[in-house]
Short mmCIF file of the C-alpha atoms (twelve columns), coordinates in Angstrom:
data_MODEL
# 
_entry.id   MODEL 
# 
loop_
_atom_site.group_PDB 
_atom_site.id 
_atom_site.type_symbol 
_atom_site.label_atom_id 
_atom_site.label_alt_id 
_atom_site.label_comp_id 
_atom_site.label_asym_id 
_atom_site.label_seq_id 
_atom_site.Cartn_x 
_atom_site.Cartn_y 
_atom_site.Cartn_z 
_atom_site.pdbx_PDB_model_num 
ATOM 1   C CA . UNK A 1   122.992 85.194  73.996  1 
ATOM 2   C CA . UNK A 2   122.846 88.705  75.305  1 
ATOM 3   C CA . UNK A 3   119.206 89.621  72.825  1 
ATOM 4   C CA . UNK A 4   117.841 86.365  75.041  1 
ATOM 5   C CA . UNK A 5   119.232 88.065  78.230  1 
ATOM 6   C CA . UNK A 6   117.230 90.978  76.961  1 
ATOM 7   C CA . UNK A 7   114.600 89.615  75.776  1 
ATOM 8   C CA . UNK A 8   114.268 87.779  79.378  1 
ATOM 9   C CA . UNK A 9   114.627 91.068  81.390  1 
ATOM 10  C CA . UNK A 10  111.848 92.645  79.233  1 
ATOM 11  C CA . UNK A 11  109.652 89.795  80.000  1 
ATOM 12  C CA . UNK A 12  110.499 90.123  83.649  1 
ATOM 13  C CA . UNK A 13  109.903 93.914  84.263  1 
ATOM 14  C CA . UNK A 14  106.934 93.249  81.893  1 
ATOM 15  C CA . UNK A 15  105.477 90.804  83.942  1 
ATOM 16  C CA . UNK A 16  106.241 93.259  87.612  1 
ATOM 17  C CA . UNK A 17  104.159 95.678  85.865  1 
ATOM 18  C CA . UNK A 18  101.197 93.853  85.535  1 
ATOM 19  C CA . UNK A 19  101.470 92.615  88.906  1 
ATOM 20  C CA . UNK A 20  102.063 95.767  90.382  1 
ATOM 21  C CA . UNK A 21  98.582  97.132  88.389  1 
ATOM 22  C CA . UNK A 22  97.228  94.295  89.053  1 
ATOM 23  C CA . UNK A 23  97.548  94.380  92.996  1 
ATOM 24  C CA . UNK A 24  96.914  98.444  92.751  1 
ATOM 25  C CA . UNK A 25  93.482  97.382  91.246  1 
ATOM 26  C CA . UNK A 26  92.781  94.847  93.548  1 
ATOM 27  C CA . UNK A 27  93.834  97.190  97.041  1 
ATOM 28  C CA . UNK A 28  92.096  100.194 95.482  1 
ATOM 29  C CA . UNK A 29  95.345  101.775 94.763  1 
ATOM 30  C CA . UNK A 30  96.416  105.175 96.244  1 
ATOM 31  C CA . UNK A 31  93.820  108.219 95.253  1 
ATOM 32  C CA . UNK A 32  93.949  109.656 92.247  1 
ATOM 33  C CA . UNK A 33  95.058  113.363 92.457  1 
ATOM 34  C CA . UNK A 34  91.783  114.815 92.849  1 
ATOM 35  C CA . UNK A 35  91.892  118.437 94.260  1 
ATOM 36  C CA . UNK A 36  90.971  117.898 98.346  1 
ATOM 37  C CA . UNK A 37  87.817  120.189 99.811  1 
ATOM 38  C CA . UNK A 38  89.055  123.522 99.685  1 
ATOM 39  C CA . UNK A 39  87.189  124.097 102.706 1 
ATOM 40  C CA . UNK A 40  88.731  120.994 104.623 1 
ATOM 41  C CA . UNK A 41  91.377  122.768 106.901 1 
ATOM 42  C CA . UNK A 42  89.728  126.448 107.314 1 
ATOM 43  C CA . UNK A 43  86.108  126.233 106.671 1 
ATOM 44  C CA . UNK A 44  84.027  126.924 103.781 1 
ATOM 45  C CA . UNK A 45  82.959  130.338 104.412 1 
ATOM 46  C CA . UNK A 46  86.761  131.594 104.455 1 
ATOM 47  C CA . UNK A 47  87.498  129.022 101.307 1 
ATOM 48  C CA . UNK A 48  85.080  131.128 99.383  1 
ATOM 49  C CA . UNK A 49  86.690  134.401 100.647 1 
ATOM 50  C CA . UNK A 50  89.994  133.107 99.571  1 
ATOM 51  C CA . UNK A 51  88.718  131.959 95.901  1 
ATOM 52  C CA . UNK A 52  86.894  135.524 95.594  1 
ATOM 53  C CA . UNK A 53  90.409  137.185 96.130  1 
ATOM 54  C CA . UNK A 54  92.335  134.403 94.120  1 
ATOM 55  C CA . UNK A 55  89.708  135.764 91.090  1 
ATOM 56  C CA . UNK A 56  90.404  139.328 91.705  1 
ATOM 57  C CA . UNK A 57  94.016  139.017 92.449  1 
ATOM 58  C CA . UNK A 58  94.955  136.560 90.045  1 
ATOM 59  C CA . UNK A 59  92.464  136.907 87.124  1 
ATOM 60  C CA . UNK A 60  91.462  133.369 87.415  1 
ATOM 61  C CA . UNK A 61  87.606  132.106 87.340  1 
ATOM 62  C CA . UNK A 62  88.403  128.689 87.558  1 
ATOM 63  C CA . UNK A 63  91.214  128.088 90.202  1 
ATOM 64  C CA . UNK A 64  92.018  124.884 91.217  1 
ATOM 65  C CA . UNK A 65  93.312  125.200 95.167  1 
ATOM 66  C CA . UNK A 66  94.513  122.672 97.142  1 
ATOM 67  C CA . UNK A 67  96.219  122.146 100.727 1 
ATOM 68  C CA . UNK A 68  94.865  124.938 102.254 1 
ATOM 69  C CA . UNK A 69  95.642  125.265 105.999 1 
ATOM 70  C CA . UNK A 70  95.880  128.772 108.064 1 
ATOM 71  C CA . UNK A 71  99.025  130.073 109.077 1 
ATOM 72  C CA . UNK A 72  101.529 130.705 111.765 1 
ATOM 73  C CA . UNK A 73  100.292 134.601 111.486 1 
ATOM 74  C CA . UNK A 74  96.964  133.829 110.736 1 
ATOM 75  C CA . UNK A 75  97.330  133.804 106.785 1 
ATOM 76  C CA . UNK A 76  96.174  131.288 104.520 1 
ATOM 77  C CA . UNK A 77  98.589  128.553 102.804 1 
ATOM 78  C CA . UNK A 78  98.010  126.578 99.831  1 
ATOM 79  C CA . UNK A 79  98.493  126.092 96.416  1 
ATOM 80  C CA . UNK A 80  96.866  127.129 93.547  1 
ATOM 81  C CA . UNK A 81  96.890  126.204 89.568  1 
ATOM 82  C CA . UNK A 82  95.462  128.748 87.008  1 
ATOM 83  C CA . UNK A 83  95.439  128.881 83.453  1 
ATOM 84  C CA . UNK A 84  97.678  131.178 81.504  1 
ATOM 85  C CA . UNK A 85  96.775  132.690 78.133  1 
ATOM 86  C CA . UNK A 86  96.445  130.112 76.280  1 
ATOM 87  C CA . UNK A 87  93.888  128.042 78.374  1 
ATOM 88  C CA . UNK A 88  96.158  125.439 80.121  1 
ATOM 89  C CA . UNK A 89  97.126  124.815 83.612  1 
ATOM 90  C CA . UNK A 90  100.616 126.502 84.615  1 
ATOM 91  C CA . UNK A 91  100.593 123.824 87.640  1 
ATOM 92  C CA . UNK A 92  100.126 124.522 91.216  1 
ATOM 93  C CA . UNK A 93  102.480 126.787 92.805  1 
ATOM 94  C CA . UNK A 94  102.468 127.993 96.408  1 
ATOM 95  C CA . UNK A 95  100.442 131.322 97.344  1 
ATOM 96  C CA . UNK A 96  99.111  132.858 100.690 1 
ATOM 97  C CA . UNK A 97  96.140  134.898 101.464 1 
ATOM 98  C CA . UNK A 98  95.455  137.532 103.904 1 
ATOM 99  C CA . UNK A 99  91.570  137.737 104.206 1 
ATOM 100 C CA . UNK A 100 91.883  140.925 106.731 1 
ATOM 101 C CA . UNK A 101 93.288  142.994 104.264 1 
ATOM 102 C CA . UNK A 102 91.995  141.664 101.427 1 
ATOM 103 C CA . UNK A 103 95.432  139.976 99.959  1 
ATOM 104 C CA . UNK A 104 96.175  137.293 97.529  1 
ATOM 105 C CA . UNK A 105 99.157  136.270 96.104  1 
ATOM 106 C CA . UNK A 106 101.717 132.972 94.646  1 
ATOM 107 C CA . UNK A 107 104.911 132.619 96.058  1 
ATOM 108 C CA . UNK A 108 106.816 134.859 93.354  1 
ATOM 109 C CA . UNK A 109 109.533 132.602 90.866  1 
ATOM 110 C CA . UNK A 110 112.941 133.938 90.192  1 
ATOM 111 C CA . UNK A 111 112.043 135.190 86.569  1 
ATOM 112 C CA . UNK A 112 109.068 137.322 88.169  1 
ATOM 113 C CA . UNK A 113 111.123 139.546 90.610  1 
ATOM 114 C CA . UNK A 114 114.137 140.315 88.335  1 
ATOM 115 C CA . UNK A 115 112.119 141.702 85.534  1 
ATOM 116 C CA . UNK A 116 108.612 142.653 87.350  1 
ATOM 117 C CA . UNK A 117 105.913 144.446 85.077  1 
ATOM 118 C CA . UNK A 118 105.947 147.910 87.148  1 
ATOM 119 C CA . UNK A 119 107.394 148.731 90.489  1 
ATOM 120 C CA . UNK A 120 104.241 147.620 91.865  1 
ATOM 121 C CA . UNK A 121 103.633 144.672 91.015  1 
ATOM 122 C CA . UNK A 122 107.500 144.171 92.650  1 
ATOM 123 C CA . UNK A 123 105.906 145.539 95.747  1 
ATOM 124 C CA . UNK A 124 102.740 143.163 95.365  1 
ATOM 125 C CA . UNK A 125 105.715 139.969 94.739  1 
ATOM 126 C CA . UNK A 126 107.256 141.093 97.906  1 
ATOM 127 C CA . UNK A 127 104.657 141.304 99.605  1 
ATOM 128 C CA . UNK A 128 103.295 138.054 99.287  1 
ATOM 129 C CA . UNK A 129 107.049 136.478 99.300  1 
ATOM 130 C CA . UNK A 130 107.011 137.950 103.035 1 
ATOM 131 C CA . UNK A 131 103.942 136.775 103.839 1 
ATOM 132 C CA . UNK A 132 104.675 133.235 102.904 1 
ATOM 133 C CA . UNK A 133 107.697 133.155 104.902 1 
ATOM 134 C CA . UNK A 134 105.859 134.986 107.578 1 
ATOM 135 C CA . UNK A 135 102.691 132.673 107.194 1 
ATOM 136 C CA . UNK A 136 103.747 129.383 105.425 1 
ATOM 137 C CA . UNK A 137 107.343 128.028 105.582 1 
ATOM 138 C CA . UNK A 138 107.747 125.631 108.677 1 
ATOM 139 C CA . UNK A 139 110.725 126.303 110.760 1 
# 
């Protein structure tokens, strides 16, 4: 009795899968998750200066960004995904950009500040961990 119980339950969550596709298909579903216009919330012109520093900053041609909107100090919030080393995505993290003085930077992880590459780049992770708080965190 209980492998026909089983059986039955497969069937049934089975069967709300294909009706859940099903009505996605029909309704257009939600969107996919294709970046947004990086240009959307602040304008092309400073998208462009943003991905210019993102490249310099960041070492990253091919950047994806996404939710950018300008900040409470006049910054630029987002997120951004760039590849690592070995050619793959690292997934989006938070950064902020400064396009007055010329400033890029993610939102620093734990692993980066206790063991940063040089005392600079610990200033550079400061930095833009201020300026995120400063710029992006809604209070």
């Amino acid at each position: 009795m209980p492998g026909v119980i089983r059986r039955a339950g497969r069937r049934i969550a089975g069967a709300a899968l294909g009706l859940t596709l099903l009505a996605a298909a029909a309704t257009g579903g939600p969107a996919q998750g294709l970046p947004d216009r990086p240009g959307a919330a602040i304008g092309p012109d400073d998208a462009q200066a943003v991905l210019a520093l993102i490249e310099r900053d960041l070492r990253s041609t091919d950047a994806r960004l996404a939710g950018l909107r300008r900040g409470r100090a006049g910054g630029i919030c987002g997120t951004v995904e760039v590849r690592n080393r070995m050619g793959t995505y690292t997934g989006p993290r938070p950064f902020v950009a400064d396009l007055g003085a010329g400033f890029a930077g993610r939102l620093p992880e734990g692993a980066e500040l206790r063991n940063p590459g040089s005392a600079a780049d610990f200033t550079r992770l400061e930095r833009a961990r201020a300026m995120f708080v400063e710029n992006c965190i809604d209070r």
